[in-house]
mmCIF file of C-alpha atoms in Angstrom:
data_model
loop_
_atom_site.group_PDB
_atom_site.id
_atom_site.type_symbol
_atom_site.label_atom_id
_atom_site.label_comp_id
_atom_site.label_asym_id
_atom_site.label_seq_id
_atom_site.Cartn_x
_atom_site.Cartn_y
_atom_site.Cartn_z
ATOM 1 C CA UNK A 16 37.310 1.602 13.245
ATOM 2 C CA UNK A 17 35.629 4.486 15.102
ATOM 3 C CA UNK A 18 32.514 1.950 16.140
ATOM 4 C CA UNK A 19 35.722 -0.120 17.585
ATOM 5 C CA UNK A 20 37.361 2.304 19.794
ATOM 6 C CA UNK A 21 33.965 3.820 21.119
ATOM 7 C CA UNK A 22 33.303 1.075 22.814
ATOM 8 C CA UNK A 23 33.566 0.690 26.167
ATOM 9 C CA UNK A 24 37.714 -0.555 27.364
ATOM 10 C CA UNK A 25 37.762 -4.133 25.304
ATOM 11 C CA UNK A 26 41.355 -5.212 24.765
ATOM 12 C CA UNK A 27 40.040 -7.599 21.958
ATOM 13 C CA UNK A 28 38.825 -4.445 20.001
ATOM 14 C CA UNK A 29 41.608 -2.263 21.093
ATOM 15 C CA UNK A 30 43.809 -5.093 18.796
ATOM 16 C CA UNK A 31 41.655 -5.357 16.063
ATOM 17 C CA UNK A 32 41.380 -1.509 15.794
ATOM 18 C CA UNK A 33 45.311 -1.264 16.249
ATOM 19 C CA UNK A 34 45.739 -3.799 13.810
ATOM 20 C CA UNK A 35 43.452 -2.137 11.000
ATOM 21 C CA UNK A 36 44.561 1.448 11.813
ATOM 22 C CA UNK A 37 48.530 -0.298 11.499
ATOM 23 C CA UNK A 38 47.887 -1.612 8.020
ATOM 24 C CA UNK A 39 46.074 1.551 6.758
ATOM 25 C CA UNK A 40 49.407 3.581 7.662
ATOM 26 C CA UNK A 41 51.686 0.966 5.565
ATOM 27 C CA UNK A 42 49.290 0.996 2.594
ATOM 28 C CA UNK A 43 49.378 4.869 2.627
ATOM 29 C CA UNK A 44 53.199 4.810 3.143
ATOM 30 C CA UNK A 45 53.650 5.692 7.245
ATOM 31 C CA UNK A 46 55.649 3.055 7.590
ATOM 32 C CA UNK A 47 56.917 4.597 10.321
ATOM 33 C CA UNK A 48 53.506 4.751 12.352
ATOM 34 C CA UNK A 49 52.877 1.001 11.061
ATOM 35 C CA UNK A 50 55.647 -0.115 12.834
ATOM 36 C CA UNK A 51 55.313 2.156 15.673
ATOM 37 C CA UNK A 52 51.760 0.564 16.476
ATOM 38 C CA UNK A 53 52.948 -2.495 15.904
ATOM 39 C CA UNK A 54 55.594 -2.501 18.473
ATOM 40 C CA UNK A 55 53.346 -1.056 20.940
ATOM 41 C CA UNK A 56 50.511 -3.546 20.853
ATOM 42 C CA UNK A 57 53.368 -6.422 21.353
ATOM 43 C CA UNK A 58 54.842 -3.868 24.173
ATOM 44 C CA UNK A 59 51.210 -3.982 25.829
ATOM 45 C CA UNK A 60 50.463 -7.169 25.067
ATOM 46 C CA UNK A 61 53.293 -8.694 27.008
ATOM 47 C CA UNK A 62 52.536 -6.079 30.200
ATOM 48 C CA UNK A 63 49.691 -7.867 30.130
ATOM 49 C CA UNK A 64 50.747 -11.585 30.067
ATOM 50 C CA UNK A 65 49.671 -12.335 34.018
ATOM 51 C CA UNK A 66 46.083 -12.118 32.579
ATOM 52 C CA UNK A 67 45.471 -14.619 30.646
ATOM 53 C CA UNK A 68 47.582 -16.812 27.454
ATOM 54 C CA UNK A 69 45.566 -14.588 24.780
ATOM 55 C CA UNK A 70 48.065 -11.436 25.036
ATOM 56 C CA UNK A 71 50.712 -13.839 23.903
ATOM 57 C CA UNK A 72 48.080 -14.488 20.571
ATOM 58 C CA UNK A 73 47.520 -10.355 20.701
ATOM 59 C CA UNK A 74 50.901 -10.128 20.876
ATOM 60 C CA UNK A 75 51.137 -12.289 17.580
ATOM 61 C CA UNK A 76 49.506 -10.592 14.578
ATOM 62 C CA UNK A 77 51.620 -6.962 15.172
ATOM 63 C CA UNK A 78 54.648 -9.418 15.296
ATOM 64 C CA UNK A 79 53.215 -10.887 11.682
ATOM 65 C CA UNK A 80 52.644 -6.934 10.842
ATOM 66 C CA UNK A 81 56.124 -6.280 11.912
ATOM 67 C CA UNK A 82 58.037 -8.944 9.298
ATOM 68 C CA UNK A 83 55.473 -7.884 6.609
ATOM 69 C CA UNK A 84 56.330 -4.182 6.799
ATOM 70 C CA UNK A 85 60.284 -5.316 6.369
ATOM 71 C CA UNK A 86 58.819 -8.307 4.019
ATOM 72 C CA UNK A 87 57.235 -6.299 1.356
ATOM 73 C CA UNK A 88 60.077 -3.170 2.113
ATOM 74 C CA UNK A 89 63.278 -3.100 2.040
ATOM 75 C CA UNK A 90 64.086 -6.428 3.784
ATOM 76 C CA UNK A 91 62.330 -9.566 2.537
ATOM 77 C CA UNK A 92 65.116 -11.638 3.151
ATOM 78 C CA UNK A 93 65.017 -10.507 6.936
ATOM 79 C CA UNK A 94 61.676 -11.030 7.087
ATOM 80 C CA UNK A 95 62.029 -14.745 5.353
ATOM 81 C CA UNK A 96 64.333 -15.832 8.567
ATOM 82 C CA UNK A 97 61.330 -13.923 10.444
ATOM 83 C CA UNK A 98 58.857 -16.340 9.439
ATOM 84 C CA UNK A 99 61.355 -19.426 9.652
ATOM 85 C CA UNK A 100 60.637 -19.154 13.297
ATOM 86 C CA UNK A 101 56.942 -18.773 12.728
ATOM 87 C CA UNK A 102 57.603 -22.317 11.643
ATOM 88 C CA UNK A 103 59.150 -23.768 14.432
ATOM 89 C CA UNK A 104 56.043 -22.014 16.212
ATOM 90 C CA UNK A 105 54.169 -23.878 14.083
ATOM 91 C CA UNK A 106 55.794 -27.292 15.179
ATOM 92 C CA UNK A 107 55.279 -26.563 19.062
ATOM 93 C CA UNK A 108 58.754 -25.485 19.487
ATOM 94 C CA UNK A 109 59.738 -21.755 21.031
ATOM 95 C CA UNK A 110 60.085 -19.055 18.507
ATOM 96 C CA UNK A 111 62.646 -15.763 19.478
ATOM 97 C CA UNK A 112 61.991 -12.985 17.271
ATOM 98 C CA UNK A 113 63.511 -9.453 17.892
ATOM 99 C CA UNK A 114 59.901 -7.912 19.041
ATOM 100 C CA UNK A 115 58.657 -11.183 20.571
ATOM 101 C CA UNK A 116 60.141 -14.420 21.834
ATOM 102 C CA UNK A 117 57.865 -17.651 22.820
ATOM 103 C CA UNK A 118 58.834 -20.655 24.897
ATOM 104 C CA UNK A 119 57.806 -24.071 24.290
ATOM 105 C CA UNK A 120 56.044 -24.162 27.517
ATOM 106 C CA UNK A 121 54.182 -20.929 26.566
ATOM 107 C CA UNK A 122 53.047 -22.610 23.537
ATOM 108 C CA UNK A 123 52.091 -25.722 25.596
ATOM 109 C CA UNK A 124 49.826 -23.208 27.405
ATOM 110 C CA UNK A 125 48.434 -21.639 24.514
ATOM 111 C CA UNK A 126 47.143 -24.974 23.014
ATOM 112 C CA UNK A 127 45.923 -26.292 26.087
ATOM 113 C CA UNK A 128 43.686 -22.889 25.897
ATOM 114 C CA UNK A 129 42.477 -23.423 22.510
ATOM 115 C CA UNK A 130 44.588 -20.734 20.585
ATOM 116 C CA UNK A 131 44.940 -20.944 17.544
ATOM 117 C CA UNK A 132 48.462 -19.415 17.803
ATOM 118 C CA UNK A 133 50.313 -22.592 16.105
ATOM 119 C CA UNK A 134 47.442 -22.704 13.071
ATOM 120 C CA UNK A 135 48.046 -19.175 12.786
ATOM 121 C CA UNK A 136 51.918 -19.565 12.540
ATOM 122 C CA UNK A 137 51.508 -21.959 9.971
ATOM 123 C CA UNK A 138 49.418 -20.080 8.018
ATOM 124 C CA UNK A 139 51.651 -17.176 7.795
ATOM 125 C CA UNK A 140 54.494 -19.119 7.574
ATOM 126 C CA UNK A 141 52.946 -20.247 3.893
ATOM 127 C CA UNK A 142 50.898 -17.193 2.837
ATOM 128 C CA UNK A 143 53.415 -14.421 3.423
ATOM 129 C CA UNK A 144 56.886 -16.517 2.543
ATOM 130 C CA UNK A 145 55.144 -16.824 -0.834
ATOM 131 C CA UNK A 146 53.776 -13.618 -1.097
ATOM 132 C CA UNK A 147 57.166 -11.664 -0.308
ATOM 133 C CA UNK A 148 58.878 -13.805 -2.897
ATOM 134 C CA UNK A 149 56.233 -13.726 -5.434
ATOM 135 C CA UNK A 150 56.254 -9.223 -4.655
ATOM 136 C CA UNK A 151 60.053 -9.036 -5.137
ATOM 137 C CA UNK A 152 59.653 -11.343 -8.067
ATOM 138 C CA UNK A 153 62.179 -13.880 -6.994
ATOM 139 C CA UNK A 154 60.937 -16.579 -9.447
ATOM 140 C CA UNK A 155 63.702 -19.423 -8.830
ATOM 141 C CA UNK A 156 63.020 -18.749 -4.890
ATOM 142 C CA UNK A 157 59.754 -18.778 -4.772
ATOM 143 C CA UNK A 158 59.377 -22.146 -7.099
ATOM 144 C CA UNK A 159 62.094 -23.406 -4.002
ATOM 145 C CA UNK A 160 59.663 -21.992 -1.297
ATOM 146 C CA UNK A 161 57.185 -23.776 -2.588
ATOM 147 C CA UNK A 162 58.439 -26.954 -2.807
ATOM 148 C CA UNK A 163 60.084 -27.234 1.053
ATOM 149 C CA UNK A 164 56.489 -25.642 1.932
ATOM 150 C CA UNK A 165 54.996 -28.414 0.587
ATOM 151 C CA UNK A 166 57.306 -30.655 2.139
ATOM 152 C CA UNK A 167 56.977 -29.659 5.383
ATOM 153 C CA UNK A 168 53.543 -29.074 5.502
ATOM 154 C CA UNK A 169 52.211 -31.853 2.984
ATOM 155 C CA UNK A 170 48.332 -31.648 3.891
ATOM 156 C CA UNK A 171 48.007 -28.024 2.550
ATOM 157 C CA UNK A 172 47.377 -29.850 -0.476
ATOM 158 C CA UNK A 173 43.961 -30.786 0.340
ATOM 159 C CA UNK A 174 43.031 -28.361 3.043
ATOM 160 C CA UNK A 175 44.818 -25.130 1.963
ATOM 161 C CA UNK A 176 46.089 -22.176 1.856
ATOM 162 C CA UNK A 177 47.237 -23.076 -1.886
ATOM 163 C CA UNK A 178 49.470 -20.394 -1.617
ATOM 164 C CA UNK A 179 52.855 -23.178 -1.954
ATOM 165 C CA UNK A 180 51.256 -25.150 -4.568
ATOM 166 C CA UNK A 181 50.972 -21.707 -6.698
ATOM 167 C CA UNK A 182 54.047 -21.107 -6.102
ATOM 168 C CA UNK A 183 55.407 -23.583 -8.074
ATOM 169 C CA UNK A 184 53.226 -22.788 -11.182
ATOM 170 C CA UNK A 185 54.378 -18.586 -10.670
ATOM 171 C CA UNK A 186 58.032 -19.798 -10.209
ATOM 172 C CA UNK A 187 58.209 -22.819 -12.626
ATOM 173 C CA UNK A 188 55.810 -23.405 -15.025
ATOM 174 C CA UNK A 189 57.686 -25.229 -17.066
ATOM 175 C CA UNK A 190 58.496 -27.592 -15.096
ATOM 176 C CA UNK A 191 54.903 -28.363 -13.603
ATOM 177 C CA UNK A 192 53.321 -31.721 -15.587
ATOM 178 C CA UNK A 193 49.974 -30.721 -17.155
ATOM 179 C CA UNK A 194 47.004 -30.971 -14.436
ATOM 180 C CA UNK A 195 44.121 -33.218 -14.906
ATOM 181 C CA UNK A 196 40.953 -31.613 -15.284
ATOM 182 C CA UNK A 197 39.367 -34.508 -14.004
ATOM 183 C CA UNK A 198 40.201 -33.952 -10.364
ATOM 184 C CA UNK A 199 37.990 -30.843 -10.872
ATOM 185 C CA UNK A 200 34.991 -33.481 -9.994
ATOM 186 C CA UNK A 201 34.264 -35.753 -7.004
ATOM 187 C CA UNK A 202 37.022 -34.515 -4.819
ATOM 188 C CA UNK A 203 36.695 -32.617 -1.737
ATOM 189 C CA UNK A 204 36.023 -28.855 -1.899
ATOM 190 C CA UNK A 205 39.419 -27.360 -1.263
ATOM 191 C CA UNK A 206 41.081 -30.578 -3.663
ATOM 192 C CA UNK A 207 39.144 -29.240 -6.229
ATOM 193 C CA UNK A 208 40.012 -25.615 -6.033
ATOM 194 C CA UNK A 209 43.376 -26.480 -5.538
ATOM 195 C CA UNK A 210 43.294 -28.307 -9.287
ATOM 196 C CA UNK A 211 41.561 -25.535 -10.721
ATOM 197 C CA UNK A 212 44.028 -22.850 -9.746
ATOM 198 C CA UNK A 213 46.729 -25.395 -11.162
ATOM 199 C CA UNK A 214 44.753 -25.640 -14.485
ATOM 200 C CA UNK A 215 44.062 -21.617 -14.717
ATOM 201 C CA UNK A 216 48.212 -21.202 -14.062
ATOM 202 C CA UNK A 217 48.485 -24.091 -17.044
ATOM 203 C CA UNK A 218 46.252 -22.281 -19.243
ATOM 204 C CA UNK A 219 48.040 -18.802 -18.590
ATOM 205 C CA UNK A 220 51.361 -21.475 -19.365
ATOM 206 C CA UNK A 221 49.534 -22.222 -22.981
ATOM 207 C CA UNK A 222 48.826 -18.614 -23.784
ATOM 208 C CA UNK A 223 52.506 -17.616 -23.047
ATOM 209 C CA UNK A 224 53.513 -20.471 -25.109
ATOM 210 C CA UNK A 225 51.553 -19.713 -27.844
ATOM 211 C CA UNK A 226 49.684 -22.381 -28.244
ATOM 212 C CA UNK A 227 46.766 -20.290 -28.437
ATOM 213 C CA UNK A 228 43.730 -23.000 -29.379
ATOM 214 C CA UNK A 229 44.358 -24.930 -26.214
ATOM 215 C CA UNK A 230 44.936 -21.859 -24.346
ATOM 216 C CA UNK A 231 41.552 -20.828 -25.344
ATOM 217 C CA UNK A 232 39.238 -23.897 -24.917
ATOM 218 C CA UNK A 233 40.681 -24.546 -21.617
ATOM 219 C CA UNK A 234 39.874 -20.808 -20.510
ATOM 220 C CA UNK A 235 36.513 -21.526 -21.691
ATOM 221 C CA UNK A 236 36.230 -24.597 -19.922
ATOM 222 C CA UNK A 237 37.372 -23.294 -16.271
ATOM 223 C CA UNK A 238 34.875 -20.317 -16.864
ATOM 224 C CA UNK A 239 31.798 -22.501 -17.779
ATOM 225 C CA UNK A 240 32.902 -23.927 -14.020
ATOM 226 C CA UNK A 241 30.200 -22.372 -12.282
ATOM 227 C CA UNK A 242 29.580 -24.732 -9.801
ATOM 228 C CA UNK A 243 33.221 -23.997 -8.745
ATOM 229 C CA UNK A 244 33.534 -20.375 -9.267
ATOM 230 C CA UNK A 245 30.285 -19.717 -7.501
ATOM 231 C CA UNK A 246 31.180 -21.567 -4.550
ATOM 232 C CA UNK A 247 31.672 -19.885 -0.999
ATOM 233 C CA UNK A 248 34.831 -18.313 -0.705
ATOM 234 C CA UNK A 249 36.288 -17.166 2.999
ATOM 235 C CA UNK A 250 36.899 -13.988 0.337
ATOM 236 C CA UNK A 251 34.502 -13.188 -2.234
ATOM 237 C CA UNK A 252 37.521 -11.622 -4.388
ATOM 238 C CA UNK A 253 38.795 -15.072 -5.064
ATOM 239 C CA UNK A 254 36.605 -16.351 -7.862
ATOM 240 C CA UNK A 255 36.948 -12.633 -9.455
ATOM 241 C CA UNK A 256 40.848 -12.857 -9.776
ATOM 242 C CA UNK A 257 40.426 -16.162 -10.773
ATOM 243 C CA UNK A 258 38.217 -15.429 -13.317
ATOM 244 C CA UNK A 259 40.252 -12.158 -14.368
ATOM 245 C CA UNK A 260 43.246 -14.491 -14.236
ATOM 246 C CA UNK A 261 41.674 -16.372 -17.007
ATOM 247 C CA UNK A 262 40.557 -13.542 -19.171
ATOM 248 C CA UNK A 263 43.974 -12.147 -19.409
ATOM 249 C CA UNK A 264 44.883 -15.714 -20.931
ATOM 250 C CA UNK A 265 42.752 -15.239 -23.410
ATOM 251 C CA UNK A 266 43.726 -11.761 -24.062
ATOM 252 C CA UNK A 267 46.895 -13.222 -24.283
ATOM 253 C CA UNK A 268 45.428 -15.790 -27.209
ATOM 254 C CA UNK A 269 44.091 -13.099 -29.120
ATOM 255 C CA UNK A 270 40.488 -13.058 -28.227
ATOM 256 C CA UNK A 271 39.417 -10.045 -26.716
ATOM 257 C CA UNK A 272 35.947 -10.713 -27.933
ATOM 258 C CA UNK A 273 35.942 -13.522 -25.488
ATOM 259 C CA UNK A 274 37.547 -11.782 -22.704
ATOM 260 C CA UNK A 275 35.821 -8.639 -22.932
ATOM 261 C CA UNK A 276 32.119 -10.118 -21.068
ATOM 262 C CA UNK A 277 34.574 -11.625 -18.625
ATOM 263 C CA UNK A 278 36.284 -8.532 -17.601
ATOM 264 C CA UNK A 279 33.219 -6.464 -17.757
ATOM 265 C CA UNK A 280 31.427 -9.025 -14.670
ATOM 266 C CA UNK A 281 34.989 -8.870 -12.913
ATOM 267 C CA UNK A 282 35.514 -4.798 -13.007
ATOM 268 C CA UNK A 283 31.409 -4.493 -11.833
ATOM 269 C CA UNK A 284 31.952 -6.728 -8.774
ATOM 270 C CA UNK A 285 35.885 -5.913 -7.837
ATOM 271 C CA UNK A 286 35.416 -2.419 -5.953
ATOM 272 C CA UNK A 287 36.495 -4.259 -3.067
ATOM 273 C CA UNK A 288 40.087 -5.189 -4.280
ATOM 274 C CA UNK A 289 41.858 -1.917 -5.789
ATOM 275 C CA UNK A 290 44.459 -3.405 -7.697
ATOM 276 C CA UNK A 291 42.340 -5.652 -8.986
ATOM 277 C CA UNK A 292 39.738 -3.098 -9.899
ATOM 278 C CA UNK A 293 42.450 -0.560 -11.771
ATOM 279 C CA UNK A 294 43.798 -3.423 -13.682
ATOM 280 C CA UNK A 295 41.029 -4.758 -15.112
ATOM 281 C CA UNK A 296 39.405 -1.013 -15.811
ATOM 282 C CA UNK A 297 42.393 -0.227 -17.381
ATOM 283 C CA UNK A 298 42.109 -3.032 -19.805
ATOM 284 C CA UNK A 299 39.163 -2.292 -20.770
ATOM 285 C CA UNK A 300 40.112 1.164 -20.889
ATOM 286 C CA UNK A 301 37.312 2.701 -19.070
ATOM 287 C CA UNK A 302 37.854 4.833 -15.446
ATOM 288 C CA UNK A 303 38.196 3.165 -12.166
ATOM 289 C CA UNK A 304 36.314 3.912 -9.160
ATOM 290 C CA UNK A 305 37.012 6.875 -7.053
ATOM 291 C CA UNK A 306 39.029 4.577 -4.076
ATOM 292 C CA UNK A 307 38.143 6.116 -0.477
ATOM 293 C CA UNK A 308 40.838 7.211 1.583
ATOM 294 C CA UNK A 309 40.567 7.927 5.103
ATOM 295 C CA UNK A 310 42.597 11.065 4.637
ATOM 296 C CA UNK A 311 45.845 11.301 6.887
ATOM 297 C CA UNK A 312 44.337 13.807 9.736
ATOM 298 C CA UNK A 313 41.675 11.207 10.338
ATOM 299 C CA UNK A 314 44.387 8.295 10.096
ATOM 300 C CA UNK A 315 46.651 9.914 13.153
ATOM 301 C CA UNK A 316 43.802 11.075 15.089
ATOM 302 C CA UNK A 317 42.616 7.403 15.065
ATOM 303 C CA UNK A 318 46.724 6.223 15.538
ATOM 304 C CA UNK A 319 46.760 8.596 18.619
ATOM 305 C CA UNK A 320 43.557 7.158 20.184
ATOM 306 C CA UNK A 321 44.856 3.383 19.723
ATOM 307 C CA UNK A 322 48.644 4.661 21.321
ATOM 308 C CA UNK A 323 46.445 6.379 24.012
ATOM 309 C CA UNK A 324 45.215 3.414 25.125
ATOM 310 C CA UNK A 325 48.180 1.142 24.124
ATOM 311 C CA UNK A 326 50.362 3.253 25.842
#
């Protein structure tokens, strides 16, 4: 963050520094200075509209950072309608949002510029609906999420995010039919991953069940996937919390001897995703890593240096 505000005036930076510095004060608890940020880069972002179509896609993410502070807070249900009009921003129609509002002609603009400000609308509109339901664990909602998400956007299911299709299995398992593990070959990339997080969900489904046998050769048989699990991830967390995913189904079945190895690779390679780190060191009951913290001094001197300049 200091390497991005050192350099020399750069609006793009002066976002992406804003952005970072805004999500380090919500995970730390400033929610207050989150949102404060937040508001500010839409504030400059629209002063700055007569310059070009990307300070309405500047303007954007702090908008997304706005409904996710209320999202995972105190007001997911606020933040739900929120990203409702994501959607329609998604579609090519105008979106009005207390912090921001966008006219169909603006989004006309934006596309003929090659913004990605309608794939990035989408995006969100599936990631974070799921996530905020899945947080506040609303089960019956998010299995209903997940199915109009679908609906509405029905070629996530071979291109991604998965994040709908998942939601079904964390909402409704019961109710899914039994994947076939043959679409984990000859399909395209994402088809397959998407099968393979429906057959590690099913497996976690067998475990819970107790049907403990099945539960356990089908663990064994996702984790042998290595031509899958090695793949190249936009994050290389993914194949860790899959394969963590999988170990606690067999920790579920009983077999700790076969989860142990699992969790051991998972907790050497997960410094990079905290929760996911503490869990799994705390199941095999050894001490987590020290996690760095940009201590809260550093955080508002950095804060004041982005408002500076925002402001």
């Amino acid at each position: 963050m200091d390497g991005l505000l050192a350099r020399p005036p750069d609006d793009e930076s002066l976002f992406i520094a804003a952005n970072l510095i805004a999500l380090v004060a919500f995970r730390t608890g400033d929610v207050g200075l989150a949102r404060r940020i937040s508001q500010e880069e839409i504030g400059y972002a629209l002063r700055r509209q007569a310059d070009g179509p990307v300070y309405l896609m500047y303007a954007l993410q702090p908008q997304i950072n706005l409904l996710r502070i209320d999202g995972y807070g105190s007001d997911p249900d606020g933040a739900l309608d929120g990203l409702g009009s994501l959607a329609r921003l998604a579609s090519g129609l105008g979106m009005e949002l207390p912090e921001l509002s966008i006219s169909m002609e603006q989004v006309a603009r934006l596309d003929a510029a090659g913004l990605p400000v309608r794939r990035v609308a989408r995006t969100t509109h599936i990631v974070d609906t799921c996530k905020i339901l899945y947080r506040h664990r609303l089960w019956e909602r998010l299995a209903e999420a997940g199915t109009a998400l679908l609906a509405r956007y029905p070629d996530v299911r071979g291109t991604g995010p998965h994040h709908a299709a998942e939601a079904l299995w964390l909402g409704a398992a019961a109710q899914q039919p039994p994947p076939d593990a043959n679409a984990l070959d000859g399909a395209p990339v994402q088809a397959v991953r998407l099968a393979f997080l429906q057959l590690m969900h099913h497996t976690a489904h067998l475990a819970d069940l107790g049907r403990r046998e099945e539960a356990v050769r089908q663990a064994a048989s996702l984790l042998a996937r290595a031509d899958i699990l090695d793949g190249s991830f936009t994050s290389p967390m993914t194949p860790l919390r899959w394969r963590a995913s999988l170990a606690d189904s067999l920790l579920r079945a009983g077999r700790m001897d076969l989860a142990e190895p699992v969790l051991s690779e998972v907790h050497h390679g997960s410094g990079g995703d905290s929760p996911l780190h503490r869990g799994i060191a705390e199941r095999l009951g050894v001490p987590a890593q020290e996690e760095p913290r940009a201590g809260r001094e550093e955080t508002l001197a950095l804060a004041g240096q982005v408002l500076d300049r925002l402001t």
